[in-house]
Short mmCIF file of C-alpha atoms and ligand atoms in Angstrom, two decimals:
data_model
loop_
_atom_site.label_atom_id
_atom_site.label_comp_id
_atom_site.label_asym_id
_atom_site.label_seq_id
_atom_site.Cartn_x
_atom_site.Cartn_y
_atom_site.Cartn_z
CA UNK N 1 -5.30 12.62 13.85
CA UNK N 2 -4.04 10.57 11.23
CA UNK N 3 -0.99 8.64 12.02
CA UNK N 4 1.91 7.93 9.64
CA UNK N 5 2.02 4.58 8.05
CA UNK N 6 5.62 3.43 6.34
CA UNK N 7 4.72 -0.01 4.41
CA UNK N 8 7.30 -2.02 2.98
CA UNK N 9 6.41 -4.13 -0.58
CA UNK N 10 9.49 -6.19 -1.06
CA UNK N 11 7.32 -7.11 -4.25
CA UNK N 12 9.07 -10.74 -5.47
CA UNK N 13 12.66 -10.42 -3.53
CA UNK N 14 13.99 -12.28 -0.60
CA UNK N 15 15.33 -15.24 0.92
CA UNK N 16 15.33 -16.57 4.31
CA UNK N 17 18.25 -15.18 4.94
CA UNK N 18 17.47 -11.94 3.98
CA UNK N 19 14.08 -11.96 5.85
CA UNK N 20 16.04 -12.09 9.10
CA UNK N 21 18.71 -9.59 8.28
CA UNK N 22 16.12 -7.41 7.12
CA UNK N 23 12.76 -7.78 9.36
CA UNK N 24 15.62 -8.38 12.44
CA UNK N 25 17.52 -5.06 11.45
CA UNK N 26 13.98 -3.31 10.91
CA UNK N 27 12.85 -4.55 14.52
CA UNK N 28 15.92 -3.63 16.39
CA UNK N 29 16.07 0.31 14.57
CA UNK N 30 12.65 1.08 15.18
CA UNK N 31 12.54 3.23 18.33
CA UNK N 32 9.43 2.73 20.90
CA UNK N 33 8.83 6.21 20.28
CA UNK N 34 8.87 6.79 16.80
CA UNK N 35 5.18 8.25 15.89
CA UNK N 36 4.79 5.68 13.01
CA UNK N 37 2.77 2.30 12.02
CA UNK N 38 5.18 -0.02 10.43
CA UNK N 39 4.19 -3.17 7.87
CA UNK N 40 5.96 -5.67 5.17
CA UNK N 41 4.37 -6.79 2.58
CA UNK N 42 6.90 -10.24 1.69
CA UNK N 43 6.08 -12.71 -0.94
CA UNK N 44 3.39 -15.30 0.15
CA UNK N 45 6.02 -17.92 0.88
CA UNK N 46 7.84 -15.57 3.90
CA UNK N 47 4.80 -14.81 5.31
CA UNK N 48 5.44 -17.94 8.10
CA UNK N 49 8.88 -17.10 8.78
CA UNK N 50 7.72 -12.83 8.96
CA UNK N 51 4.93 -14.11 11.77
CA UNK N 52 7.57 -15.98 13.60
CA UNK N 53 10.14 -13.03 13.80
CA UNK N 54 7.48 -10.49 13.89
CA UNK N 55 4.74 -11.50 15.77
CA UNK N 56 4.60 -9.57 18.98
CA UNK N 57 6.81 -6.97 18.23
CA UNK N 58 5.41 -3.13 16.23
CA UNK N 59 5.61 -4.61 12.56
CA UNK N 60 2.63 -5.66 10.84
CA UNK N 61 2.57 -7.86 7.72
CA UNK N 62 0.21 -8.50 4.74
CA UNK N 63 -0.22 -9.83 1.33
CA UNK N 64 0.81 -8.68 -2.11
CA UNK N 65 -2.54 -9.64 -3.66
CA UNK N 66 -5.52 -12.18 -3.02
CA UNK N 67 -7.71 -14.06 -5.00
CA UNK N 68 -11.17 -13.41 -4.82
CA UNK N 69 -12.24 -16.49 -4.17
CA UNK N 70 -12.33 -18.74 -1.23
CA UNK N 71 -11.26 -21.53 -2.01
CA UNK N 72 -10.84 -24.41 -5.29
CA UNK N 73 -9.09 -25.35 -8.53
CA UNK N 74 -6.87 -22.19 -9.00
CA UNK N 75 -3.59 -22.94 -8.93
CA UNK N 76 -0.85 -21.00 -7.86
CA UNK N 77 -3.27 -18.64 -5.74
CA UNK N 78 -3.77 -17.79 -2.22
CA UNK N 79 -7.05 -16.35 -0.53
CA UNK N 80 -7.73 -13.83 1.89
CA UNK N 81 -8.09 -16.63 4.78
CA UNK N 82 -4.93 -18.13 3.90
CA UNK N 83 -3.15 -14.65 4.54
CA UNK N 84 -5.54 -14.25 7.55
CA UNK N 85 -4.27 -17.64 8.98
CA UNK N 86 -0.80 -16.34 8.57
CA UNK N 87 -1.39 -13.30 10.66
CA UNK N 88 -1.61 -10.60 8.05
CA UNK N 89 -4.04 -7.65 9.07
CA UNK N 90 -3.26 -6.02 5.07
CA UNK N 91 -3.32 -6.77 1.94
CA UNK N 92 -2.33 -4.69 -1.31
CA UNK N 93 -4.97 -4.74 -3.60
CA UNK N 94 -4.56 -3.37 -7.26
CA UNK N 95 -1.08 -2.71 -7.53
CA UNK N 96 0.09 -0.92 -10.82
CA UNK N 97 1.90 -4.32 -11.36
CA UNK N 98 -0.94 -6.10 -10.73
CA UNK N 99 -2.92 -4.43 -13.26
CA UNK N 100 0.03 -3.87 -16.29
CA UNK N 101 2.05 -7.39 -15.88
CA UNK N 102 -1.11 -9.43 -14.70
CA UNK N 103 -3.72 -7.92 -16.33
CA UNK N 104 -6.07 -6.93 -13.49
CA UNK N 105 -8.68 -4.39 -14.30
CA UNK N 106 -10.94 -2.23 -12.24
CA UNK N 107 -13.68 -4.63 -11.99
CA UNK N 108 -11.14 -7.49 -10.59
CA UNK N 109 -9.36 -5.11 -8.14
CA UNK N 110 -13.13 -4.53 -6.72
CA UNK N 111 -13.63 -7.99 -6.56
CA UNK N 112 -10.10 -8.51 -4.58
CA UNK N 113 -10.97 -5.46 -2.42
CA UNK N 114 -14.41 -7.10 -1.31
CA UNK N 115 -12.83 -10.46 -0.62
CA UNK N 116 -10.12 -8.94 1.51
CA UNK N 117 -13.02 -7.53 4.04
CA UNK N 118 -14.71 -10.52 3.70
CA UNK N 119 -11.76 -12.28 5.51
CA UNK N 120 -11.01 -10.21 7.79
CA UNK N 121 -8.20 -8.43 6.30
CA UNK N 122 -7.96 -4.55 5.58
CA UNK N 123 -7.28 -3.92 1.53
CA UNK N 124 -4.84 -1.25 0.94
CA UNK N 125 -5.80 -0.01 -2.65
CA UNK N 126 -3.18 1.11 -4.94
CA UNK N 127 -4.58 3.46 -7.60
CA UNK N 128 -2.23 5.86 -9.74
CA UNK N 129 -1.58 7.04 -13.53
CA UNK N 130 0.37 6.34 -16.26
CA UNK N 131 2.85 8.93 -17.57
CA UNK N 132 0.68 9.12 -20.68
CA UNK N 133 -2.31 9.81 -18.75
CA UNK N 134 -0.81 12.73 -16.69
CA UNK N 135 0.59 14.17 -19.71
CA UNK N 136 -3.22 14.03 -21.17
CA UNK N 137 -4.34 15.79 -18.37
CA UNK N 138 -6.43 12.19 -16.94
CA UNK N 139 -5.22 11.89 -14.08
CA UNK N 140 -7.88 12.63 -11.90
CA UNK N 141 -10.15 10.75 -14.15
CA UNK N 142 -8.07 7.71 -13.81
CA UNK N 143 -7.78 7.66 -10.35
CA UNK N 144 -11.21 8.48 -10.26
CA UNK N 145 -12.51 5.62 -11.97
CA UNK N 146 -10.07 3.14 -10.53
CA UNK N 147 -11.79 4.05 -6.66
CA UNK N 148 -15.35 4.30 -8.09
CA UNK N 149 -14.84 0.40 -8.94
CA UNK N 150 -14.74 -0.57 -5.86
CA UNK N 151 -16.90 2.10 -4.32
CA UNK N 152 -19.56 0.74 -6.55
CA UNK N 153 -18.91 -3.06 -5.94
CA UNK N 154 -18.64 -2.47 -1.73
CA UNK N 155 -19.96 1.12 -0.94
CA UNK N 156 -18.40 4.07 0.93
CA UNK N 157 -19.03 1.72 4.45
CA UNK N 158 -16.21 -0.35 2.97
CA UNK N 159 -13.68 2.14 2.93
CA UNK N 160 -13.86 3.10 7.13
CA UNK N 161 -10.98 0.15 7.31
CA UNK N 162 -9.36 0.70 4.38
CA UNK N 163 -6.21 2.24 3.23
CA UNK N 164 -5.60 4.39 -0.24
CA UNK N 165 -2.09 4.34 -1.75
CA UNK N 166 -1.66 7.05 -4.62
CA UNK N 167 1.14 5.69 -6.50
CA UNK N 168 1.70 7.32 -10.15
CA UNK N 169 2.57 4.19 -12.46
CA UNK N 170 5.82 6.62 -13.74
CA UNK N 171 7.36 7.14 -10.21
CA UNK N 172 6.94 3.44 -9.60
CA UNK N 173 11.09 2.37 -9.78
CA UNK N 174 12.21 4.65 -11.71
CA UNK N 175 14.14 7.07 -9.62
CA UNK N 176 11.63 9.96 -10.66
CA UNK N 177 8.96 11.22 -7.74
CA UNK N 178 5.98 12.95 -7.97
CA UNK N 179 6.93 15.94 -5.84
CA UNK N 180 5.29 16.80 -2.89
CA UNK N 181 3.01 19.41 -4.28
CA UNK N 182 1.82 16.77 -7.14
CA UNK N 183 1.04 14.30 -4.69
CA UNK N 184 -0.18 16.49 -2.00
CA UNK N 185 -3.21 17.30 -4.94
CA UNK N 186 -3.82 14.12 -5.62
CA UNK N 187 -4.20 12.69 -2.50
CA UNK N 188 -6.28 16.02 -1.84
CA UNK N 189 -8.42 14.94 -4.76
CA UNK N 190 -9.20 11.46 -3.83
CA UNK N 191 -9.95 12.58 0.72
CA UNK N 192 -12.53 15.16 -1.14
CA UNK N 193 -14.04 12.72 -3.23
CA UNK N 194 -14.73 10.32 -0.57
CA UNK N 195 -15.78 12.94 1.60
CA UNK N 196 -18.38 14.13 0.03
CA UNK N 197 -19.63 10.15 0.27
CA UNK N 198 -19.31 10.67 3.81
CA UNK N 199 -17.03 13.38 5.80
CA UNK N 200 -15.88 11.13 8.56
CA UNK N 201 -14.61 7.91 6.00
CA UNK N 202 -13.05 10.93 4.17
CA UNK N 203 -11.09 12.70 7.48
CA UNK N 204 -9.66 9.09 8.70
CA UNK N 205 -8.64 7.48 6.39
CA UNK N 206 -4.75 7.03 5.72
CA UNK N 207 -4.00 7.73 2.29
CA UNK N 208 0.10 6.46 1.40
CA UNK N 209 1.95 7.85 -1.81
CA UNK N 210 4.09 5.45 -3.48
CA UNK N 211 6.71 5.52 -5.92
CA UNK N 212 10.55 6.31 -5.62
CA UNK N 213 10.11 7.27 -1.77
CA UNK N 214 13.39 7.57 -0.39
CA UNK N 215 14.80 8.61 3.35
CA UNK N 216 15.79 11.74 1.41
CA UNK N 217 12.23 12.84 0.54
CA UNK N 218 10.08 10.99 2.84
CA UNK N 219 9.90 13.52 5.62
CA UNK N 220 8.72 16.28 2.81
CA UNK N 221 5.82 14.06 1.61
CA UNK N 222 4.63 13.06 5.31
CA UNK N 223 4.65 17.03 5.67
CA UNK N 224 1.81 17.49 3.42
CA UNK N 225 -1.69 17.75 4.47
CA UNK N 226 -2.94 14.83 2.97
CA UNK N 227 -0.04 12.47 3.00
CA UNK N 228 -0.51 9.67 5.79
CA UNK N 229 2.37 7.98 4.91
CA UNK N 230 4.73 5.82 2.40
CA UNK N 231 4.26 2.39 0.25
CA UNK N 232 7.52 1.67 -0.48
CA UNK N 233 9.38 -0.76 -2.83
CA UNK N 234 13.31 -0.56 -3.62
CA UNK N 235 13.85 1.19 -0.49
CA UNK N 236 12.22 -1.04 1.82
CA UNK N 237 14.95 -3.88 0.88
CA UNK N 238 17.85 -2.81 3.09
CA UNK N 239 17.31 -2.01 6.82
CA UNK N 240 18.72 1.01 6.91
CA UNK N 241 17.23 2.68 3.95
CA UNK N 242 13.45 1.79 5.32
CA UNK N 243 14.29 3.15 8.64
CA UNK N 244 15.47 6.46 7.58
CA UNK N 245 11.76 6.73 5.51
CA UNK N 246 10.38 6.04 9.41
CA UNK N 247 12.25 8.58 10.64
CA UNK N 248 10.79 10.72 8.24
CA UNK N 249 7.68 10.66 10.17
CA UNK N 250 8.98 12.43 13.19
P1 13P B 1 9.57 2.02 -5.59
O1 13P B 1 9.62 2.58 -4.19
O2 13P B 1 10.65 1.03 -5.87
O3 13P B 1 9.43 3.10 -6.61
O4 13P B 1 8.20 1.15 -5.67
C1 13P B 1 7.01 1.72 -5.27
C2 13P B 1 5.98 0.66 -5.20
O5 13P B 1 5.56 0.13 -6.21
C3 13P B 1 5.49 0.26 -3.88
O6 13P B 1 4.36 -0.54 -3.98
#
């Protein structure tokens, strides 16, 4: 049984002030019983103040990206351990942003992937087409390619702690979302390609859709088959908003 995951990526927003309005009003609304795995992804410089509030309680946290290397002369970058040492247990790895504003390609979201496992830290890769490529009829190719990366860098083993977020570059802030059936088939696509690597990797693992998930149409998504959950961006900035996507999961 796979259960839900809602995952917040406030991408680069926030303050310290609106860490603890927002963390404190997504700690006190989450119900002990609510069937659902909660995380934040902040910017790297909240990550201390999330741990404080956080730590303890049902919210996870993790990072917005890693560099692949351990340590040195790269400035401006922060490494697996560093997250690690701030409690994070995730980290996003390839996010459409990533790859379009920063340039990342398949070989360097690999490389990120493999240095998240190698501290410690469980990569959640974010893998999804353009609105050119889905009209071209790519789409599977695309997200094909973009998970055969990092199969081929760190092999199937890699992928038993390991989340998959499906998040079509054209739903990404833009008010439009892939329906349900649309997602539902991709996220189909990508369990039956990694089970036929191996069945059990391809039963467990959580596989999130991203992209224009509201409260209205989270509970439709988590209905589907293959749909483990939400990575969420606009929505996961007010309290209330991100809770009603949790709810969704009941
Ligand atoms: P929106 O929910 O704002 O469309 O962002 C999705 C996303 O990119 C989450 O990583």
């Amino acid at each position: 049984m796979r259960r839900i995951m809602v995952a917040g990526n406030w991408k680069m927003h926030g303050s310290t002030d609106m860490v603890e309005t927002l963390l404190g009003g997504v700690m006190a609304g989450l119900g002990d019983d609510m069937p659902v795995d909660v995380a934040v992804f902040p910017p790297a410089p909240y990550l201390s103040q999330v741990q404080a509030l956080a730590a303890g309680s049902r919210v996870e946290w993790g990072g917005q990206t890693l560099n692949p290397n351990e340590q040195g002369a790269f400035t401006g970058e922060v490494s697996g351990a560093m997250l690690a040492d701030f409690g994070c247990r995730y980290v996003l790895v390839g996010h459409s942003e990533r790859r379009t504003l920063f340039g990342e390609t398949d070989t360097d979201v690999a490389a990120r992937f493999e240095a998240a496992g190698r501290a410690g830290l469980t990569p959640v890769l974010c893998v999804g087409e353009t609105q050119a490529q889905r009209e071209a009829g790519e789409t599977e190719a695309v997200v094909a390619a973009q998970i055969d990366a990092v199969l081929e860098r760190c092999g199937i083993a890699a992928m038993a702690d390991a989340l998959v977020a499906y998040e079509p570059v054209w739903a990404i802030g833009t008010g439009l979302t892939a329906s349900p059936e649309q997602a539902q088939a991709v996220h189909a696509f990508i369990r039956d390609k990694l089970s036929a690597l191996d069945a059990t990797i391809g039963g467990q693992i959580r596989i999130l859709y991203g992209g224009s998930v509201k409260s209205s149409n989270a509970a439709d998504l988590f209905a589907r088959d293959d749909i483990d959950g939400a990575l969420v961006g606009g929505a996961s900035l007010t309290a209330e908003d991100f809770l009603g996507i949790c709810r969704g999961a009941s």
